[in-house]
Amino acid sequence: MVIGAGVVGAAVAAELAARGARVTVLEAEHPGAGTTATSFAWVNSANKEPEPYFALNHAGMRAHHEFAGGGAPWFFPTGNLEWAVTDRHKEVLAARVARLRERDYPVEWITAERARKLEPDLAAAPSHARFAFFPQEAYTLPVLLLSRLLGGARDLGVTVVGGARVTAIEHGPAGTTVVCADGGRHTADTVVSCVGRWTRGVAELAGAHIPMVDPDLAGSATVGFLATTAPVAARLSRVLTGPRLNVRPDGGGRLLLQALDLDAAADPAESYPPDGGIATELLARLPEVLTGTEGAVMEKVRVGRRAMPGDGFTVAGFAATDVPFYVVATHSGITLAPLLGRLVADELYGDESPLLSDFRPGRFTSGEALPPPPPARRPGEQ
């Protein structure tokens, strides 16, 4: 039984089915209704620290490339182009590039001329700007990725049940029974929770403690604006991370915009109209990044809510040694989904992964105080 039909749950279900398991996926609403559809969907590991978290995400990048093969309509391995203007950002970027080179992570310093060859519509930057290119990073169209994962799971016999909100998890000699609000009862040998920001509540139903940073807290590290333009006649083929705006293509000529310094004003309880103040500010910044975008129109502004475990790092493992309840929760769901699908399936079949050894749920029950949640991110320091 897999609870949650986002990209992580779909990847886990598909991999389990590929190994011969009979799998049912329970989804409270409909596939992709949670975090999957509200993500910047940037596949990267460049600023994931400490080293075990970097290694996990770097392996996640490689898994995406393998999963997409020679090409896929959901995966765009065109790299990330980042530039720094302020002294502080230059220092941070230089330290990151040096650290990544020591870890054999592909990254190179490039000139402004090379940057404009990569992106002909890149707006002119100050002469003192520094450019770094991360060629193996990528972005995905997350709903298309989900459709591929979930479609592959169905092809292997996985049953997907929508509208199945879990209200109880009961352990017994005959297995674990998941009870849903509609009265449905589903029994399985093992239950895997892949419910993202709802992890704490579902884990409590199984008698497990997995703290999560509040996904509804305005201005916290879990929330951020994502804005989609109407189609724009400007050329862009990759993720751009600049001093005041991050941009990537979003299909059909649309652009997805993210300004990290504005996220402190993001409130999931509020709605943000496409002609409101946030939209106006984002559109005002867009010509700083791409020429040909003057007069662009915003289609929608959303507040994305990240699934962030209490200490900011991925959770993957059995919640207790005597209970067949496996928990997966991560802030890096898009980057890690294809990899986690494979590793979780391996672990359920008895092959523990060294990549997951630092991310077990048991760290939350050791009695040690949790570190504070990750601080709000600054422009240029994703």
mmCIF file of C-alpha atoms in Angstrom:
data_model
loop_
_atom_site.group_PDB
_atom_site.id
_atom_site.type_symbol
_atom_site.label_atom_id
_atom_site.label_comp_id
_atom_site.label_asym_id
_atom_site.label_seq_id
_atom_site.Cartn_x
_atom_site.Cartn_y
_atom_site.Cartn_z
ATOM 1 C CA MET A 1 0.000 0.000 0.000
ATOM 2 C CA VAL A 2 1.401 3.389 -1.039
ATOM 3 C CA ILE A 3 -0.282 6.469 0.412
ATOM 4 C CA GLY A 4 0.090 9.513 -1.813
ATOM 5 C CA ALA A 5 0.008 9.818 -5.611
ATOM 6 C CA GLY A 6 2.543 12.583 -6.154
ATOM 7 C CA VAL A 7 5.801 11.995 -8.004
ATOM 8 C CA VAL A 8 7.445 10.182 -5.079
ATOM 9 C CA GLY A 9 4.493 7.884 -4.402
ATOM 10 C CA ALA A 10 4.082 7.133 -8.102
ATOM 11 C CA ALA A 11 7.796 6.326 -8.484
ATOM 12 C CA VAL A 12 7.733 4.021 -5.451
ATOM 13 C CA ALA A 13 4.589 2.250 -6.669
ATOM 14 C CA ALA A 14 6.008 1.702 -10.160
ATOM 15 C CA GLU A 15 9.300 0.286 -8.868
ATOM 16 C CA LEU A 16 7.559 -2.031 -6.394
ATOM 17 C CA ALA A 17 5.267 -3.317 -9.129
ATOM 18 C CA ALA A 18 8.256 -3.873 -11.411
ATOM 19 C CA ARG A 19 9.633 -6.231 -8.741
ATOM 20 C CA GLY A 20 6.405 -8.226 -8.671
ATOM 21 C CA ALA A 21 4.542 -6.609 -5.769
ATOM 22 C CA ARG A 22 0.780 -6.123 -5.850
ATOM 23 C CA VAL A 23 0.412 -2.412 -5.184
ATOM 24 C CA THR A 24 -2.493 -0.105 -4.392
ATOM 25 C CA VAL A 25 -2.005 3.670 -4.239
ATOM 26 C CA LEU A 26 -4.379 5.678 -2.045
ATOM 27 C CA GLU A 27 -4.715 9.380 -2.851
ATOM 28 C CA ALA A 28 -6.744 11.784 -0.710
ATOM 29 C CA GLU A 29 -7.796 13.923 -3.675
ATOM 30 C CA HIS A 30 -6.429 13.285 -7.155
ATOM 31 C CA PRO A 31 -2.891 12.560 -8.411
ATOM 32 C CA GLY A 32 -0.716 15.655 -8.259
ATOM 33 C CA ALA A 33 -3.085 17.598 -6.005
ATOM 34 C CA GLY A 34 -0.341 18.188 -3.416
ATOM 35 C CA THR A 35 3.172 19.553 -3.748
ATOM 36 C CA THR A 36 4.011 17.998 -7.127
ATOM 37 C CA ALA A 37 2.096 20.552 -9.194
ATOM 38 C CA THR A 38 3.392 23.543 -7.209
ATOM 39 C CA SER A 39 7.137 23.180 -7.573
ATOM 40 C CA PHE A 40 9.823 25.115 -9.412
ATOM 41 C CA ALA A 41 10.863 21.584 -10.474
ATOM 42 C CA TRP A 42 14.585 22.290 -10.767
ATOM 43 C CA VAL A 43 16.666 19.102 -10.738
ATOM 44 C CA ASN A 44 19.920 19.937 -8.991
ATOM 45 C CA SER A 45 22.303 19.222 -6.132
ATOM 46 C CA ALA A 46 24.557 22.264 -6.269
ATOM 47 C CA ASN A 47 23.585 23.792 -2.950
ATOM 48 C CA LYS A 48 22.473 20.712 -1.025
ATOM 49 C CA GLU A 49 24.507 20.370 2.156
ATOM 50 C CA PRO A 50 25.953 18.564 4.088
ATOM 51 C CA GLU A 51 27.783 16.022 1.924
ATOM 52 C CA PRO A 52 25.403 13.040 2.474
ATOM 53 C CA TYR A 53 22.472 15.192 1.327
ATOM 54 C CA PHE A 54 24.506 16.413 -1.643
ATOM 55 C CA ALA A 55 25.396 12.813 -2.581
ATOM 56 C CA LEU A 56 21.752 11.723 -2.376
ATOM 57 C CA ASN A 57 20.601 14.573 -4.614
ATOM 58 C CA HIS A 58 23.480 14.111 -7.040
ATOM 59 C CA ALA A 59 22.453 10.468 -7.411
ATOM 60 C CA GLY A 60 18.905 11.750 -7.925
ATOM 61 C CA MET A 61 20.094 13.866 -10.846
ATOM 62 C CA ARG A 62 21.747 10.852 -12.458
ATOM 63 C CA ALA A 63 18.569 8.819 -11.961
ATOM 64 C CA HIS A 64 16.570 11.445 -13.872
ATOM 65 C CA HIS A 65 18.991 11.286 -16.794
ATOM 66 C CA GLU A 66 18.758 7.483 -16.807
ATOM 67 C CA PHE A 67 14.961 7.508 -16.539
ATOM 68 C CA ALA A 68 14.580 9.960 -19.424
ATOM 69 C CA GLY A 69 17.007 8.030 -21.606
ATOM 70 C CA GLY A 70 17.733 9.774 -24.879
ATOM 71 C CA GLY A 71 14.888 12.234 -24.449
ATOM 72 C CA ALA A 72 11.562 12.726 -22.744
ATOM 73 C CA PRO A 73 8.806 15.355 -22.989
ATOM 74 C CA TRP A 74 8.956 15.973 -19.234
ATOM 75 C CA PHE A 75 12.734 16.332 -18.732
ATOM 76 C CA PHE A 76 14.985 19.125 -20.011
ATOM 77 C CA PRO A 77 18.692 18.589 -19.171
ATOM 78 C CA THR A 78 19.766 21.991 -20.447
ATOM 79 C CA GLY A 79 21.599 23.094 -17.309
ATOM 80 C CA ASN A 80 21.388 26.068 -14.996
ATOM 81 C CA LEU A 81 22.950 29.441 -15.680
ATOM 82 C CA GLU A 82 23.588 31.547 -12.576
ATOM 83 C CA TRP A 83 25.149 34.984 -12.360
ATOM 84 C CA ALA A 84 26.233 37.122 -9.441
ATOM 85 C CA VAL A 85 26.450 40.902 -9.242
ATOM 86 C CA THR A 86 26.955 41.771 -5.578
ATOM 87 C CA ASP A 87 30.210 41.032 -3.760
ATOM 88 C CA ARG A 88 28.417 38.773 -1.288
ATOM 89 C CA HIS A 89 26.758 36.701 -4.007
ATOM 90 C CA LYS A 90 30.069 36.433 -5.864
ATOM 91 C CA GLU A 91 31.742 35.102 -2.720
ATOM 92 C CA VAL A 92 28.960 32.559 -2.133
ATOM 93 C CA LEU A 93 28.998 31.440 -5.756
ATOM 94 C CA ALA A 94 32.799 31.131 -5.855
ATOM 95 C CA ALA A 95 32.811 29.025 -2.679
ATOM 96 C CA ARG A 96 30.095 26.789 -4.088
ATOM 97 C CA VAL A 97 31.902 26.315 -7.404
ATOM 98 C CA ALA A 98 35.138 25.391 -5.604
ATOM 99 C CA ARG A 99 33.332 22.925 -3.355
ATOM 100 C CA LEU A 100 31.502 21.315 -6.262
ATOM 101 C CA ARG A 101 34.678 20.918 -8.312
ATOM 102 C CA GLU A 102 36.225 19.004 -5.415
ATOM 103 C CA ARG A 103 33.214 16.659 -5.610
ATOM 104 C CA ASP A 104 33.437 16.232 -9.406
ATOM 105 C CA TYR A 105 30.134 18.034 -9.926
ATOM 106 C CA PRO A 106 30.056 19.553 -13.422
ATOM 107 C CA VAL A 107 30.336 23.334 -13.211
ATOM 108 C CA GLU A 108 32.299 25.945 -15.119
ATOM 109 C CA TRP A 109 32.912 29.673 -15.084
ATOM 110 C CA ILE A 110 31.856 31.238 -18.368
ATOM 111 C CA THR A 111 32.040 34.691 -19.914
ATOM 112 C CA ALA A 112 29.093 36.987 -20.518
ATOM 113 C CA GLU A 113 29.531 36.326 -24.245
ATOM 114 C CA ARG A 114 29.237 32.565 -23.726
ATOM 115 C CA ALA A 115 26.202 33.132 -21.511
ATOM 116 C CA ARG A 116 24.470 35.045 -24.295
ATOM 117 C CA LYS A 117 25.322 32.300 -26.783
ATOM 118 C CA LEU A 118 23.596 29.840 -24.464
ATOM 119 C CA GLU A 119 20.643 32.208 -24.055
ATOM 120 C CA PRO A 120 20.468 34.786 -26.865
ATOM 121 C CA ASP A 121 17.682 36.733 -25.146
ATOM 122 C CA LEU A 122 19.550 37.036 -21.852
ATOM 123 C CA ALA A 123 19.448 40.644 -20.729
ATOM 124 C CA ALA A 124 22.751 42.500 -20.457
ATOM 125 C CA ALA A 125 24.337 42.167 -17.025
ATOM 126 C CA PRO A 126 26.791 44.622 -15.439
ATOM 127 C CA SER A 127 30.363 44.232 -16.701
ATOM 128 C CA HIS A 128 31.488 43.031 -13.259
ATOM 129 C CA ALA A 129 28.968 40.152 -13.136
ATOM 130 C CA ARG A 130 30.284 36.586 -12.863
ATOM 131 C CA PHE A 131 28.576 33.680 -14.626
ATOM 132 C CA ALA A 132 28.616 30.014 -13.644
ATOM 133 C CA PHE A 133 27.111 27.240 -15.749
ATOM 134 C CA PHE A 134 25.949 23.906 -14.301
ATOM 135 C CA PRO A 135 25.506 21.800 -17.480
ATOM 136 C CA GLN A 136 23.977 18.634 -16.017
ATOM 137 C CA GLU A 137 21.219 20.322 -14.051
ATOM 138 C CA ALA A 138 17.735 20.271 -15.492
ATOM 139 C CA TYR A 139 14.121 21.140 -15.016
ATOM 140 C CA THR A 140 11.009 19.035 -15.363
ATOM 141 C CA LEU A 141 7.386 19.656 -16.191
ATOM 142 C CA PRO A 142 6.211 17.916 -13.022
ATOM 143 C CA VAL A 143 2.688 16.951 -14.052
ATOM 144 C CA LEU A 144 4.051 15.306 -17.219
ATOM 145 C CA LEU A 145 6.648 13.512 -15.093
ATOM 146 C CA LEU A 146 3.878 12.338 -12.771
ATOM 147 C CA SER A 147 1.775 11.108 -15.679
ATOM 148 C CA ARG A 148 4.730 9.052 -16.955
ATOM 149 C CA LEU A 149 5.419 7.540 -13.533
ATOM 150 C CA LEU A 150 1.791 6.838 -12.719
ATOM 151 C CA GLY A 151 1.024 5.560 -16.210
ATOM 152 C CA GLY A 152 3.964 3.185 -15.967
ATOM 153 C CA ALA A 153 2.712 2.012 -12.586
ATOM 154 C CA ARG A 154 -0.765 1.319 -13.972
ATOM 155 C CA ASP A 155 0.760 -0.594 -16.881
ATOM 156 C CA LEU A 156 2.353 -2.874 -14.273
ATOM 157 C CA GLY A 157 -0.972 -3.531 -12.557
ATOM 158 C CA VAL A 158 -0.945 -0.849 -9.856
ATOM 159 C CA THR A 159 -4.401 0.224 -8.671
ATOM 160 C CA VAL A 160 -4.842 3.937 -7.978
ATOM 161 C CA VAL A 161 -7.738 4.933 -5.714
ATOM 162 C CA GLY A 162 -8.607 8.632 -5.697
ATOM 163 C CA GLY A 163 -10.652 10.380 -3.024
ATOM 164 C CA ALA A 164 -9.223 7.988 -0.419
ATOM 165 C CA ARG A 165 -8.350 10.175 2.550
ATOM 166 C CA VAL A 166 -6.682 8.041 5.232
ATOM 167 C CA THR A 167 -8.247 8.310 8.684
ATOM 168 C CA ALA A 168 -6.713 5.337 10.527
ATOM 169 C CA ILE A 169 -3.867 2.832 10.217
ATOM 170 C CA GLU A 170 -4.293 -0.388 12.183
ATOM 171 C CA HIS A 171 -1.567 -2.969 12.725
ATOM 172 C CA GLY A 172 -2.594 -6.576 13.272
ATOM 173 C CA PRO A 173 -1.471 -10.188 12.792
ATOM 174 C CA ALA A 174 -3.029 -10.284 9.330
ATOM 175 C CA GLY A 175 -1.169 -7.178 8.176
ATOM 176 C CA THR A 176 -1.697 -3.445 8.288
ATOM 177 C CA THR A 177 -5.128 -2.046 7.442
ATOM 178 C CA VAL A 178 -5.512 1.471 6.117
ATOM 179 C CA VAL A 179 -8.952 2.928 6.788
ATOM 180 C CA CYS A 180 -10.294 5.751 4.611
ATOM 181 C CA ALA A 181 -12.914 8.420 5.186
ATOM 182 C CA ASP A 182 -15.278 6.798 2.690
ATOM 183 C CA GLY A 183 -15.320 3.628 4.792
ATOM 184 C CA GLY A 184 -12.880 1.731 2.594
ATOM 185 C CA ARG A 185 -10.489 -0.660 4.319
ATOM 186 C CA HIS A 186 -7.311 -1.718 2.552
ATOM 187 C CA THR A 187 -4.982 -4.333 4.015
ATOM 188 C CA ALA A 188 -1.361 -4.797 2.998
ATOM 189 C CA ASP A 189 1.835 -6.450 4.164
ATOM 190 C CA THR A 190 3.631 -3.098 4.108
ATOM 191 C CA VAL A 191 2.472 0.516 3.972
ATOM 192 C CA VAL A 192 4.629 3.246 2.448
ATOM 193 C CA SER A 193 3.759 6.854 3.267
ATOM 194 C CA CYS A 194 4.598 9.323 0.486
ATOM 195 C CA VAL A 195 2.229 12.109 1.467
ATOM 196 C CA GLY A 196 4.612 15.057 1.460
ATOM 197 C CA ARG A 197 3.550 17.878 3.720
ATOM 198 C CA TRP A 198 0.882 15.703 5.356
ATOM 199 C CA THR A 199 3.520 13.256 6.631
ATOM 200 C CA ARG A 200 3.240 14.157 10.306
ATOM 201 C CA GLY A 201 -0.485 13.446 10.502
ATOM 202 C CA VAL A 202 -0.355 10.181 8.560
ATOM 203 C CA ALA A 203 2.655 8.976 10.558
ATOM 204 C CA GLU A 204 0.804 9.671 13.811
ATOM 205 C CA LEU A 205 -2.008 7.392 12.618
ATOM 206 C CA ALA A 206 0.588 4.616 12.462
ATOM 207 C CA GLY A 207 2.059 5.485 15.866
ATOM 208 C CA ALA A 208 5.169 7.159 14.426
ATOM 209 C CA HIS A 209 6.656 10.603 15.093
ATOM 210 C CA ILE A 210 7.896 12.479 12.024
ATOM 211 C CA PRO A 211 7.986 16.234 12.682
ATOM 212 C CA MET A 212 7.412 18.511 9.706
ATOM 213 C CA VAL A 213 7.891 22.244 9.356
ATOM 214 C CA ASP A 214 4.442 23.854 9.277
ATOM 215 C CA PRO A 215 3.468 24.084 5.566
ATOM 216 C CA ASP A 216 0.766 26.659 6.334
ATOM 217 C CA LEU A 217 2.978 29.162 8.149
ATOM 218 C CA ALA A 218 3.129 32.428 6.224
ATOM 219 C CA GLY A 219 6.652 33.564 5.370
ATOM 220 C CA SER A 220 8.321 30.333 6.505
ATOM 221 C CA ALA A 221 10.908 28.290 4.606
ATOM 222 C CA THR A 222 8.096 25.996 3.431
ATOM 223 C CA VAL A 223 6.224 28.565 1.340
ATOM 224 C CA GLY A 224 7.087 30.562 -1.741
ATOM 225 C CA PHE A 225 5.547 32.320 -4.711
ATOM 226 C CA LEU A 226 5.411 30.652 -8.118
ATOM 227 C CA ALA A 227 4.098 32.776 -10.967
ATOM 228 C CA THR A 228 3.306 31.716 -14.526
ATOM 229 C CA THR A 229 3.223 34.175 -17.409
ATOM 230 C CA ALA A 230 1.051 33.994 -20.454
ATOM 231 C CA PRO A 231 2.993 32.867 -23.554
ATOM 232 C CA VAL A 232 5.934 35.190 -24.210
ATOM 233 C CA ALA A 233 7.881 35.556 -27.463
ATOM 234 C CA ALA A 234 11.268 35.299 -25.772
ATOM 235 C CA ARG A 235 13.842 32.529 -26.167
ATOM 236 C CA LEU A 236 14.676 30.490 -23.088
ATOM 237 C CA SER A 237 15.825 26.894 -22.855
ATOM 238 C CA ARG A 238 17.096 26.393 -19.294
ATOM 239 C CA VAL A 239 16.896 27.455 -15.663
ATOM 240 C CA LEU A 240 18.203 30.965 -15.033
ATOM 241 C CA THR A 241 19.086 31.970 -11.467
ATOM 242 C CA GLY A 242 19.828 35.641 -11.138
ATOM 243 C CA PRO A 243 20.211 38.245 -8.425
ATOM 244 C CA ARG A 244 16.507 39.104 -8.197
ATOM 245 C CA LEU A 245 14.627 36.498 -10.219
ATOM 246 C CA ASN A 246 14.758 32.841 -11.130
ATOM 247 C CA VAL A 247 13.110 31.822 -14.415
ATOM 248 C CA ARG A 248 12.541 28.632 -16.340
ATOM 249 C CA PRO A 249 10.388 27.612 -19.335
ATOM 250 C CA ASP A 250 6.981 26.250 -18.383
ATOM 251 C CA GLY A 251 5.714 24.897 -21.683
ATOM 252 C CA GLY A 252 3.817 26.560 -24.509
ATOM 253 C CA GLY A 253 5.924 29.705 -24.366
ATOM 254 C CA ARG A 254 5.059 30.336 -20.727
ATOM 255 C CA LEU A 255 7.664 31.230 -18.123
ATOM 256 C CA LEU A 256 7.727 30.221 -14.460
ATOM 257 C CA LEU A 257 9.039 32.952 -12.158
ATOM 258 C CA GLN A 258 10.398 32.782 -8.623
ATOM 259 C CA ALA A 259 11.814 35.635 -6.521
ATOM 260 C CA LEU A 260 13.127 34.271 -3.246
ATOM 261 C CA ASP A 261 13.307 37.625 -1.488
ATOM 262 C CA LEU A 262 9.539 38.051 -1.896
ATOM 263 C CA ASP A 263 8.713 34.727 -0.240
ATOM 264 C CA ALA A 264 8.617 36.254 3.238
ATOM 265 C CA ALA A 265 5.279 37.791 2.181
ATOM 266 C CA ALA A 266 3.817 34.493 0.926
ATOM 267 C CA ASP A 267 0.722 33.320 2.806
ATOM 268 C CA PRO A 268 -1.000 30.075 1.776
ATOM 269 C CA ALA A 269 -4.268 31.387 3.212
ATOM 270 C CA GLU A 270 -4.324 34.284 0.763
ATOM 271 C CA SER A 271 -5.012 34.452 -2.960
ATOM 272 C CA TYR A 272 -2.827 36.547 -5.244
ATOM 273 C CA PRO A 273 -4.482 37.853 -8.429
ATOM 274 C CA PRO A 274 -2.516 37.898 -11.705
ATOM 275 C CA ASP A 275 -2.779 41.690 -11.754
ATOM 276 C CA GLY A 276 -1.917 42.223 -8.076
ATOM 277 C CA GLY A 277 1.145 43.608 -6.364
ATOM 278 C CA ILE A 278 3.235 40.405 -6.354
ATOM 279 C CA ALA A 279 2.523 39.770 -10.023
ATOM 280 C CA THR A 280 3.365 43.371 -10.896
ATOM 281 C CA GLU A 281 6.686 43.195 -9.054
ATOM 282 C CA LEU A 282 7.675 39.911 -10.685
ATOM 283 C CA LEU A 283 6.796 41.190 -14.158
ATOM 284 C CA ALA A 284 8.807 44.347 -13.494
ATOM 285 C CA ARG A 285 11.877 42.217 -12.789
ATOM 286 C CA LEU A 286 11.499 39.940 -15.809
ATOM 287 C CA PRO A 287 13.106 42.315 -18.378
ATOM 288 C CA GLU A 288 16.172 42.422 -16.100
ATOM 289 C CA VAL A 289 16.621 38.751 -17.011
ATOM 290 C CA LEU A 290 15.207 38.320 -20.520
ATOM 291 C CA THR A 291 14.817 40.803 -23.362
ATOM 292 C CA GLY A 292 11.591 40.667 -25.333
ATOM 293 C CA THR A 293 9.510 40.291 -22.193
ATOM 294 C CA GLU A 294 8.392 43.891 -21.782
ATOM 295 C CA GLY A 295 4.613 43.986 -21.553
ATOM 296 C CA ALA A 296 4.358 40.327 -20.503
ATOM 297 C CA VAL A 297 1.123 39.319 -18.808
ATOM 298 C CA MET A 298 0.764 37.077 -15.771
ATOM 299 C CA GLU A 299 -1.640 34.134 -15.943
ATOM 300 C CA LYS A 300 -1.506 33.055 -12.310
ATOM 301 C CA VAL A 301 0.340 33.439 -9.036
ATOM 302 C CA ARG A 302 0.386 30.564 -6.562
ATOM 303 C CA VAL A 303 1.912 29.913 -3.175
ATOM 304 C CA GLY A 304 3.840 26.658 -3.300
ATOM 305 C CA ARG A 305 4.114 24.697 -0.070
ATOM 306 C CA ARG A 306 7.172 22.524 0.384
ATOM 307 C CA ALA A 307 7.252 19.214 2.217
ATOM 308 C CA MET A 308 10.026 19.881 4.717
ATOM 309 C CA PRO A 309 10.902 17.450 7.551
ATOM 310 C CA GLY A 310 11.616 19.064 10.897
ATOM 311 C CA ASP A 311 15.379 19.315 10.399
ATOM 312 C CA GLY A 312 15.140 20.121 6.699
ATOM 313 C CA PHE A 313 16.476 16.773 5.437
ATOM 314 C CA THR A 314 14.954 13.782 3.689
ATOM 315 C CA VAL A 315 13.286 11.042 5.708
ATOM 316 C CA ALA A 316 13.343 7.477 4.359
ATOM 317 C CA GLY A 317 12.971 4.274 6.341
ATOM 318 C CA PHE A 318 10.800 2.132 8.563
ATOM 319 C CA ALA A 319 9.288 4.133 11.394
ATOM 320 C CA ALA A 320 9.881 1.263 13.863
ATOM 321 C CA THR A 321 11.592 -2.101 13.704
ATOM 322 C CA ASP A 322 8.421 -4.062 14.497
ATOM 323 C CA VAL A 323 5.922 -2.134 12.333
ATOM 324 C CA PRO A 324 5.691 -2.487 8.512
ATOM 325 C CA PHE A 325 5.252 1.251 8.001
ATOM 326 C CA TYR A 326 7.855 2.936 5.788
ATOM 327 C CA VAL A 327 8.007 6.745 5.588
ATOM 328 C CA VAL A 328 9.325 8.906 2.770
ATOM 329 C CA ALA A 329 9.315 12.695 3.102
ATOM 330 C CA THR A 330 11.609 15.179 1.423
ATOM 331 C CA HIS A 331 12.035 18.805 0.462
ATOM 332 C CA SER A 332 13.713 17.567 -2.765
ATOM 333 C CA GLY A 333 10.872 15.440 -4.116
ATOM 334 C CA ILE A 334 11.233 16.387 -7.769
ATOM 335 C CA THR A 335 15.002 15.844 -7.826
ATOM 336 C CA LEU A 336 14.796 12.594 -5.872
ATOM 337 C CA ALA A 337 11.614 10.902 -7.116
ATOM 338 C CA PRO A 338 13.057 8.442 -9.691
ATOM 339 C CA LEU A 339 15.939 7.572 -7.340
ATOM 340 C CA LEU A 340 13.739 7.171 -4.261
ATOM 341 C CA GLY A 341 11.402 4.910 -6.199
ATOM 342 C CA ARG A 342 14.276 2.522 -6.841
ATOM 343 C CA LEU A 343 15.924 2.782 -3.417
ATOM 344 C CA VAL A 344 12.699 2.387 -1.439
ATOM 345 C CA ALA A 345 11.708 -0.646 -3.493
ATOM 346 C CA ASP A 346 15.169 -2.125 -2.908
ATOM 347 C CA GLU A 347 14.827 -1.585 0.822
ATOM 348 C CA LEU A 348 11.383 -3.145 1.007
ATOM 349 C CA TYR A 349 12.918 -6.190 -0.666
ATOM 350 C CA GLY A 350 15.744 -6.297 1.889
ATOM 351 C CA ASP A 351 18.559 -4.386 0.196
ATOM 352 C CA GLU A 352 19.379 -1.365 2.377
ATOM 353 C CA SER A 353 20.835 1.672 0.629
ATOM 354 C CA PRO A 354 23.940 3.435 1.989
ATOM 355 C CA LEU A 355 22.623 6.629 0.380
ATOM 356 C CA LEU A 356 19.685 6.600 2.825
ATOM 357 C CA SER A 357 21.588 5.644 5.982
ATOM 358 C CA ASP A 358 21.806 9.253 7.228
ATOM 359 C CA PHE A 359 18.101 9.908 6.708
ATOM 360 C CA ARG A 360 16.288 7.369 8.885
ATOM 361 C CA PRO A 361 13.148 8.322 10.859
ATOM 362 C CA GLY A 362 14.808 7.108 14.051
ATOM 363 C CA ARG A 363 16.742 10.346 14.340
ATOM 364 C CA PHE A 364 13.556 12.021 15.538
ATOM 365 C CA THR A 365 13.076 9.628 18.447
ATOM 366 C CA SER A 366 16.610 9.739 19.834
ATOM 367 C CA GLY A 367 15.712 12.370 22.407
ATOM 368 C CA GLU A 368 18.073 14.927 20.893
ATOM 369 C CA ALA A 369 16.746 18.397 20.179
ATOM 370 C CA LEU A 370 16.133 19.164 16.515
ATOM 371 C CA PRO A 371 18.136 21.930 14.894
ATOM 372 C CA PRO A 372 16.067 24.941 13.864
ATOM 373 C CA PRO A 373 14.326 24.775 10.470
ATOM 374 C CA PRO A 374 16.392 26.028 7.538
ATOM 375 C CA PRO A 375 16.551 29.832 7.430
ATOM 376 C CA ALA A 376 14.819 31.839 4.750
ATOM 377 C CA ARG A 377 16.875 31.783 1.563
ATOM 378 C CA ARG A 378 18.457 34.898 0.135
ATOM 379 C CA PRO A 379 18.446 35.971 -3.544
ATOM 380 C CA GLY A 380 21.009 34.005 -5.488
ATOM 381 C CA GLU A 381 21.515 31.451 -2.711
ATOM 382 C CA GLN A 382 19.107 28.670 -3.666
#
